[in-house]
Short mmCIF file of C-alpha atoms in Angstrom, two decimals:
data_model
loop_
_atom_site.label_atom_id
_atom_site.label_comp_id
_atom_site.label_asym_id
_atom_site.label_seq_id
_atom_site.Cartn_x
_atom_site.Cartn_y
_atom_site.Cartn_z
CA UNK A 39 102.01 89.50 208.71
CA UNK A 40 99.66 89.10 205.91
CA UNK A 41 97.53 91.99 207.11
CA UNK A 42 100.64 94.18 207.33
CA UNK A 43 101.64 93.23 203.81
CA UNK A 44 98.13 93.82 202.54
CA UNK A 45 98.03 97.11 204.39
CA UNK A 46 101.41 98.02 203.08
CA UNK A 47 100.37 96.90 199.65
CA UNK A 48 97.16 98.74 199.96
CA UNK A 49 98.94 101.87 201.13
CA UNK A 50 101.49 101.45 198.44
CA UNK A 51 98.77 101.06 195.88
CA UNK A 52 97.00 104.11 197.19
CA UNK A 53 100.24 106.02 197.10
CA UNK A 54 100.86 104.87 193.59
CA UNK A 55 97.40 105.90 192.57
CA UNK A 56 97.92 109.22 194.18
CA UNK A 57 101.20 109.68 192.43
CA UNK A 58 99.73 108.67 189.09
CA UNK A 59 96.78 111.00 189.63
CA UNK A 60 99.13 113.85 190.52
CA UNK A 61 101.22 113.28 187.41
CA UNK A 62 98.14 113.15 185.24
CA UNK A 63 96.91 116.44 186.64
CA UNK A 64 100.32 118.00 186.08
CA UNK A 65 100.45 116.78 182.46
CA UNK A 66 96.94 118.00 181.83
CA UNK A 67 97.76 121.38 183.37
CA UNK A 68 100.91 121.72 181.23
CA UNK A 69 99.03 120.70 178.08
CA UNK A 70 96.30 123.26 178.78
CA UNK A 71 98.94 125.90 179.49
CA UNK A 72 100.76 125.13 176.21
CA UNK A 73 97.52 125.20 174.30
CA UNK A 74 96.60 128.55 175.80
CA UNK A 75 100.11 129.84 175.09
CA UNK A 76 99.88 128.73 171.44
CA UNK A 77 96.46 130.35 171.10
CA UNK A 78 97.78 133.59 172.61
CA UNK A 79 100.82 133.46 170.33
CA UNK A 80 98.64 132.96 167.23
CA UNK A 81 96.33 135.75 168.37
CA UNK A 82 99.35 137.99 168.89
CA UNK A 83 100.69 137.21 165.39
CA UNK A 84 97.25 137.80 163.85
CA UNK A 85 96.91 141.07 165.76
CA UNK A 86 100.33 142.22 164.51
CA UNK A 87 99.47 141.31 160.92
CA UNK A 88 96.14 143.10 161.18
CA UNK A 89 97.77 146.18 162.73
CA UNK A 90 100.46 146.16 160.04
CA UNK A 91 97.87 145.97 157.27
CA UNK A 92 95.83 148.75 158.88
CA UNK A 93 98.93 150.91 159.30
CA UNK A 94 99.97 150.38 155.67
CA UNK A 95 96.45 151.28 154.53
CA UNK A 96 96.59 154.42 156.69
CA UNK A 97 99.89 155.47 155.14
CA UNK A 98 98.59 154.81 151.63
CA UNK A 99 95.49 156.96 152.22
CA UNK A 100 97.62 159.74 153.73
CA UNK A 101 100.02 159.61 150.79
CA UNK A 102 97.22 159.67 148.23
CA UNK A 103 95.46 162.60 149.90
CA UNK A 104 98.73 164.52 150.21
CA UNK A 105 99.41 164.07 146.49
CA UNK A 106 95.88 165.21 145.56
CA UNK A 107 96.16 168.36 147.71
CA UNK A 108 99.55 169.24 146.20
CA UNK A 109 98.53 168.59 142.57
CA UNK A 110 95.30 170.60 142.80
CA UNK A 111 97.14 173.55 144.37
CA UNK A 112 99.84 173.63 141.69
CA UNK A 113 97.94 172.42 138.60
CA UNK A 114 97.92 175.87 136.86
CA UNK A 115 101.71 175.96 136.99
CA UNK A 116 101.87 172.35 135.82
CA UNK A 117 99.61 173.13 132.83
CA UNK A 118 101.85 175.97 131.70
CA UNK A 119 104.93 173.80 132.19
CA UNK A 120 103.46 170.94 130.14
CA UNK A 121 102.50 173.20 127.22
CA UNK A 122 105.97 174.74 127.22
CA UNK A 123 107.59 171.31 127.41
CA UNK A 124 105.59 169.66 124.63
CA UNK A 125 105.30 172.68 122.30
CA UNK A 126 101.67 171.71 121.51
CA UNK A 127 100.28 175.21 121.94
CA UNK A 128 99.24 176.07 118.37
CA UNK A 129 102.09 178.48 117.75
CA UNK A 130 105.12 177.89 115.57
CA UNK A 131 107.24 180.17 117.74
CA UNK A 132 108.36 179.58 121.31
CA UNK A 133 106.02 181.18 123.87
CA UNK A 134 106.91 182.50 127.29
CA UNK A 135 105.03 181.26 130.37
CA UNK A 136 103.05 184.52 130.48
CA UNK A 137 102.08 184.15 126.81
CA UNK A 138 101.03 180.55 127.40
CA UNK A 139 98.97 181.61 130.39
CA UNK A 140 97.15 184.17 128.23
CA UNK A 141 96.59 181.61 125.48
CA UNK A 142 95.02 179.14 127.91
CA UNK A 143 92.69 181.81 129.32
CA UNK A 144 91.75 182.97 125.83
CA UNK A 145 91.06 179.50 124.35
CA UNK A 146 89.83 177.53 127.35
CA UNK A 147 88.89 180.03 130.04
CA UNK A 148 90.13 180.14 133.63
CA UNK A 149 89.19 176.49 134.17
CA UNK A 150 91.64 175.61 131.38
CA UNK A 151 94.41 176.07 133.95
CA UNK A 152 93.00 173.00 135.68
CA UNK A 153 92.55 170.97 132.48
CA UNK A 154 93.54 167.39 133.20
CA UNK A 155 93.31 167.86 136.95
CA UNK A 156 90.66 165.14 137.21
CA UNK A 157 92.92 162.69 135.37
CA UNK A 158 95.78 163.98 137.50
CA UNK A 159 93.92 163.21 140.73
CA UNK A 160 92.93 159.73 139.56
CA UNK A 161 96.58 159.09 138.78
CA UNK A 162 98.06 160.88 141.77
CA UNK A 163 96.05 159.19 144.51
CA UNK A 164 97.20 155.63 143.73
CA UNK A 165 100.63 156.85 142.62
CA UNK A 166 101.46 158.90 145.70
CA UNK A 167 99.81 156.43 148.04
CA UNK A 168 102.16 153.76 146.66
CA UNK A 169 105.18 156.11 146.64
CA UNK A 170 104.91 157.24 150.27
CA UNK A 171 103.71 153.95 151.79
CA UNK A 172 106.17 151.80 149.86
CA UNK A 173 108.98 154.24 150.72
CA UNK A 174 108.20 153.74 154.41
CA UNK A 175 108.06 149.97 153.77
CA UNK A 176 111.42 149.87 151.95
CA UNK A 177 112.96 152.14 154.57
CA UNK A 178 111.79 149.76 157.26
CA UNK A 179 113.38 146.77 155.50
CA UNK A 180 116.64 148.61 154.79
CA UNK A 181 116.64 150.02 158.32
CA UNK A 182 116.28 146.55 159.77
CA UNK A 183 119.35 145.32 157.88
CA UNK A 184 121.34 148.51 158.52
CA UNK A 185 120.65 148.90 162.24
CA UNK A 186 120.61 145.15 162.92
CA UNK A 187 117.24 144.99 164.65
CA UNK A 188 113.64 144.34 163.71
CA UNK A 189 111.95 146.62 166.22
CA UNK A 190 110.68 150.16 165.96
CA UNK A 191 114.10 151.59 166.82
CA UNK A 192 115.05 152.38 163.24
CA UNK A 193 111.74 154.15 162.59
CA UNK A 194 113.08 157.37 164.13
CA UNK A 195 116.71 156.91 163.20
CA UNK A 196 118.09 158.46 160.02
CA UNK A 197 119.21 156.16 157.24
CA UNK A 198 122.29 157.01 155.18
CA UNK A 199 121.44 159.04 152.07
CA UNK A 200 122.35 156.06 149.85
CA UNK A 201 119.72 153.88 151.48
CA UNK A 202 117.20 156.71 151.34
CA UNK A 203 117.96 156.98 147.62
CA UNK A 204 117.38 153.26 147.08
CA UNK A 205 114.13 153.23 149.08
CA UNK A 206 112.80 156.30 147.25
CA UNK A 207 113.85 155.00 143.85
CA UNK A 208 112.24 151.60 144.39
CA UNK A 209 109.01 153.24 145.58
CA UNK A 210 108.98 155.48 142.50
CA UNK A 211 109.44 152.58 140.09
CA UNK A 212 106.75 150.56 141.89
CA UNK A 213 104.22 153.41 141.59
CA UNK A 214 105.13 154.05 137.93
CA UNK A 215 104.67 150.43 136.91
CA UNK A 216 101.22 150.32 138.50
CA UNK A 217 99.76 153.65 137.33
CA UNK A 218 101.47 154.41 133.98
CA UNK A 219 98.42 154.47 131.65
CA UNK A 220 96.87 157.15 133.87
CA UNK A 221 100.06 159.20 133.57
CA UNK A 222 99.93 158.93 129.77
CA UNK A 223 96.30 160.10 129.73
CA UNK A 224 97.15 163.04 131.92
CA UNK A 225 100.10 163.93 129.69
CA UNK A 226 97.93 163.97 126.57
CA UNK A 227 95.18 166.05 128.16
CA UNK A 228 97.39 168.70 129.70
CA UNK A 229 100.07 168.65 127.00
CA UNK A 230 97.82 169.97 124.24
CA UNK A 231 96.15 173.37 123.94
CA UNK A 232 92.59 173.50 122.61
CA UNK A 233 92.09 174.88 119.11
CA UNK A 234 91.10 178.56 118.73
CA UNK A 235 87.46 177.54 118.66
CA UNK A 236 87.80 175.93 122.08
CA UNK A 237 87.62 172.38 120.72
CA UNK A 238 89.66 170.02 122.88
CA UNK A 239 91.50 167.02 121.50
CA UNK A 240 90.61 164.85 124.50
CA UNK A 241 87.66 165.09 126.91
CA UNK A 242 88.72 163.28 130.04
CA UNK A 243 90.75 160.36 131.25
CA UNK A 244 88.37 157.58 130.12
CA UNK A 245 87.88 159.24 126.72
CA UNK A 246 91.64 159.63 126.29
CA UNK A 247 92.38 156.00 127.18
CA UNK A 248 89.61 154.70 124.88
CA UNK A 249 90.62 156.85 121.92
CA UNK A 250 94.31 155.99 122.36
CA UNK A 251 93.61 152.24 122.54
CA UNK A 252 91.19 152.31 119.60
CA UNK A 253 93.29 154.44 117.23
CA UNK A 254 96.80 153.33 118.22
CA UNK A 255 96.35 149.99 119.91
CA UNK A 256 96.48 148.94 123.56
CA UNK A 257 100.28 149.01 123.57
CA UNK A 258 100.11 152.76 122.91
CA UNK A 259 98.94 153.18 126.52
CA UNK A 260 102.54 152.41 127.48
CA UNK A 261 104.29 154.82 125.12
CA UNK A 262 107.12 156.52 126.95
CA UNK A 263 107.21 154.00 129.76
CA UNK A 264 110.94 153.29 129.33
CA UNK A 265 112.10 156.86 130.11
CA UNK A 266 109.46 157.10 132.80
CA UNK A 267 110.86 154.04 134.61
CA UNK A 268 114.39 155.28 134.01
CA UNK A 269 113.44 158.65 135.44
CA UNK A 270 111.39 157.34 138.38
CA UNK A 271 114.36 155.73 140.08
CA UNK A 272 116.63 158.81 140.21
CA UNK A 273 113.76 161.29 140.59
CA UNK A 274 112.16 159.78 143.68
CA UNK A 275 115.55 158.58 144.92
CA UNK A 276 117.09 162.09 144.76
CA UNK A 277 113.97 163.60 146.33
CA UNK A 278 113.91 161.29 149.35
CA UNK A 279 117.68 161.23 149.66
CA UNK A 280 117.78 165.05 149.75
CA UNK A 281 115.19 165.06 152.51
CA UNK A 282 117.23 162.48 154.41
CA UNK A 283 120.43 164.48 154.03
CA UNK A 284 118.79 167.70 155.23
CA UNK A 285 117.25 165.89 158.22
CA UNK A 286 120.73 164.74 159.21
CA UNK A 287 122.32 168.16 158.60
CA UNK A 288 119.62 169.95 160.60
CA UNK A 289 118.46 167.50 163.30
CA UNK A 290 115.39 168.35 165.34
CA UNK A 291 116.02 169.43 168.93
CA UNK A 292 115.21 166.82 171.57
CA UNK A 293 113.51 167.48 174.89
CA UNK A 294 114.58 166.00 178.19
CA UNK A 295 112.63 162.82 177.48
CA UNK A 296 114.53 162.21 174.25
CA UNK A 297 111.59 163.09 172.03
CA UNK A 298 111.60 165.68 169.27
CA UNK A 299 110.27 169.04 170.44
CA UNK A 300 107.62 171.05 168.59
CA UNK A 301 105.01 168.34 168.09
CA UNK A 302 103.21 167.92 164.78
CA UNK A 303 103.73 171.53 163.74
CA UNK A 304 107.51 171.31 163.90
CA UNK A 305 107.60 167.99 162.01
CA UNK A 306 105.29 169.30 159.28
CA UNK A 307 107.31 172.51 158.88
CA UNK A 308 110.53 170.55 158.53
CA UNK A 309 108.97 168.28 155.91
CA UNK A 310 107.62 171.29 154.01
CA UNK A 311 111.07 172.88 153.73
CA UNK A 312 113.06 169.71 153.13
CA UNK A 313 110.48 168.28 150.72
CA UNK A 314 110.50 171.47 148.63
CA UNK A 315 114.29 171.38 148.42
CA UNK A 316 114.23 167.70 147.46
CA UNK A 317 111.71 168.34 144.69
CA UNK A 318 113.77 171.17 143.18
CA UNK A 319 116.96 169.13 143.25
CA UNK A 320 115.28 166.10 141.66
CA UNK A 321 113.58 168.13 138.92
CA UNK A 322 116.80 169.93 137.98
CA UNK A 323 118.67 166.69 137.43
CA UNK A 324 115.96 164.62 135.74
CA UNK A 325 114.11 167.25 133.67
CA UNK A 326 115.62 166.33 130.26
CA UNK A 327 114.45 162.73 130.72
CA UNK A 328 110.97 164.03 131.60
CA UNK A 329 110.84 166.01 128.34
CA UNK A 330 111.66 162.91 126.34
CA UNK A 331 108.92 160.87 127.99
CA UNK A 332 106.35 163.59 127.32
CA UNK A 333 107.30 163.70 123.64
CA UNK A 334 106.99 159.91 123.43
CA UNK A 335 103.59 160.04 125.14
CA UNK A 336 102.25 162.58 122.65
CA UNK A 337 103.46 160.90 119.45
CA UNK A 338 100.56 159.48 117.47
CA UNK A 339 98.02 161.62 119.28
CA UNK A 340 95.70 164.01 117.47
CA UNK A 341 97.52 166.96 115.91
CA UNK A 342 101.01 165.59 116.59
CA UNK A 343 103.16 164.75 113.57
CA UNK A 344 106.47 163.79 115.18
CA UNK A 345 107.19 160.05 115.25
CA UNK A 346 109.96 158.28 117.09
CA UNK A 347 111.22 154.72 117.35
CA UNK A 348 111.85 154.54 121.04
CA UNK A 349 113.98 156.32 123.58
CA UNK A 350 117.54 155.83 122.36
CA UNK A 351 118.42 152.98 119.97
CA UNK A 352 121.79 152.05 121.41
CA UNK A 353 120.89 148.39 121.85
CA UNK A 354 120.00 147.98 118.17
CA UNK A 355 123.07 149.89 116.95
CA UNK A 356 125.88 149.80 119.48
CA UNK A 357 128.26 152.75 119.40
CA UNK A 358 131.87 153.03 120.28
CA UNK A 359 132.80 154.79 123.51
CA UNK A 360 133.88 157.88 121.60
CA UNK A 361 130.41 158.12 120.01
CA UNK A 362 128.55 157.90 123.33
CA UNK A 363 128.32 161.30 125.05
CA UNK A 364 125.59 162.16 127.58
CA UNK A 365 122.04 161.27 126.49
CA UNK A 366 123.33 159.62 123.29
CA UNK A 367 123.35 162.99 121.54
CA UNK A 368 126.54 162.91 119.51
CA UNK A 369 126.03 160.02 117.10
CA UNK A 370 124.76 160.28 113.55
CA UNK A 371 123.27 156.78 113.68
CA UNK A 372 119.48 156.23 113.85
CA UNK A 373 118.30 159.79 114.36
CA UNK A 374 114.75 158.51 114.27
CA UNK A 375 114.70 157.81 118.01
CA UNK A 376 113.41 160.54 120.31
CA UNK A 377 116.56 161.77 122.00
CA UNK A 378 118.68 162.00 118.86
CA UNK A 379 116.00 163.33 116.61
CA UNK A 380 114.99 166.04 119.09
CA UNK A 381 118.64 167.01 119.66
CA UNK A 382 119.38 167.13 115.91
CA UNK A 383 116.38 169.37 115.25
CA UNK A 384 116.43 171.72 118.25
CA UNK A 385 119.64 171.22 120.21
CA UNK A 386 120.13 170.78 123.95
CA UNK A 387 117.85 173.74 124.74
CA UNK A 388 114.82 171.71 123.68
CA UNK A 389 115.27 169.32 126.59
CA UNK A 390 115.00 172.15 129.09
CA UNK A 391 111.93 173.97 127.78
CA UNK A 392 109.64 174.69 130.69
CA UNK A 393 112.38 173.90 133.23
CA UNK A 394 112.08 177.30 134.95
CA UNK A 395 108.34 177.08 135.44
CA UNK A 396 108.84 173.47 136.53
CA UNK A 397 111.18 174.59 139.32
CA UNK A 398 108.65 177.26 140.37
CA UNK A 399 105.98 174.53 140.39
CA UNK A 400 108.07 171.78 141.96
CA UNK A 401 109.08 173.63 145.12
CA UNK A 402 105.52 174.17 146.45
CA UNK A 403 104.29 170.90 144.97
CA UNK A 404 106.73 168.62 146.78
CA UNK A 405 106.67 170.82 149.88
CA UNK A 406 102.90 170.41 150.12
CA UNK A 407 103.22 166.67 149.41
CA UNK A 408 105.71 166.01 152.18
CA UNK A 409 104.09 168.44 154.62
CA UNK A 410 100.57 167.12 154.03
CA UNK A 411 101.72 163.51 154.29
CA UNK A 412 103.51 164.18 157.57
CA UNK A 413 100.51 166.09 158.97
CA UNK A 414 97.96 163.43 157.97
CA UNK A 415 100.25 160.61 159.15
CA UNK A 416 100.81 162.20 162.58
CA UNK A 417 97.14 163.14 162.89
CA UNK A 418 95.88 159.63 162.10
CA UNK A 419 98.54 157.83 164.16
CA UNK A 420 96.63 158.44 167.38
CA UNK A 421 93.80 156.21 166.13
CA UNK A 422 96.05 153.21 165.42
#
């Protein structure tokens, strides 16, 4: 009896031990599995973050290179447009684009057509890299909210034009806020014609920034920033919205697998055409604002006598509704600000000087920007 109990007890004890050992092994296995799962999850998150950062860097480089290619190709047209817009060409009378072209060749030589291109490239690379990459970023965020998912599905779906406008406008304002002093330097270099002896007012981007800060103060590096920010939102918004509208109006054909036919070549061609149309549309609507910002950028610079007290002094001197037509042009109050003073002296025509050459320049410029960006983005995607 006792032996049986002991045996039973002993067996029971052994069984208990076995059960305890089995449970311990199970718990240890589950703990190891959870630990491995957590490690894999953290590695997955880290890999996604690293891939996202690499992809954003890739898009920024592609955008910057696309802007540099486009600006270098169209800089001669941009130089003529700037001289026509600012009026700083050494002549009291209005000159045609052909006459301005001859004046540049005579005073500065053929390379004068690319004056300010170095400053332009230093400005364009960070500016366009931010514009294109941040536009993709904002489109991704807006697409996530609009389509109701966080995957890659909205990447190839077309946003409404209103959301394309918002994404483009936000990207334009972001780029402007970051790179504005470079834009001012470029405006002063390209917006002035050298004197008949070939002497230039400014000799490069660093020289321009140093002279401006020394003679006019550091705050002068931000002259004209208000109209630039005001113009960046509609300009980039209209440009990207127009591209979005055209992509919806003329969708790419799909093959049997649901993918767009034509490969890289077809995508680049579509971006060339749609981007050129978007640039023309945006420049037509926002050109008067661009003229005002150029005039504000040049005030206080060497050889410029016009002085203004800001963009439009409505906040300091509120007007009635009847005194507030488009661009604040109709009031007799405070004509010292740029818009009113320019309108009082020259009329509406002054705001559109150089608009024709700007349209001729803008179509290939934006076409090359969008086409180059799409080409570089598709080409580099296979490595990421």
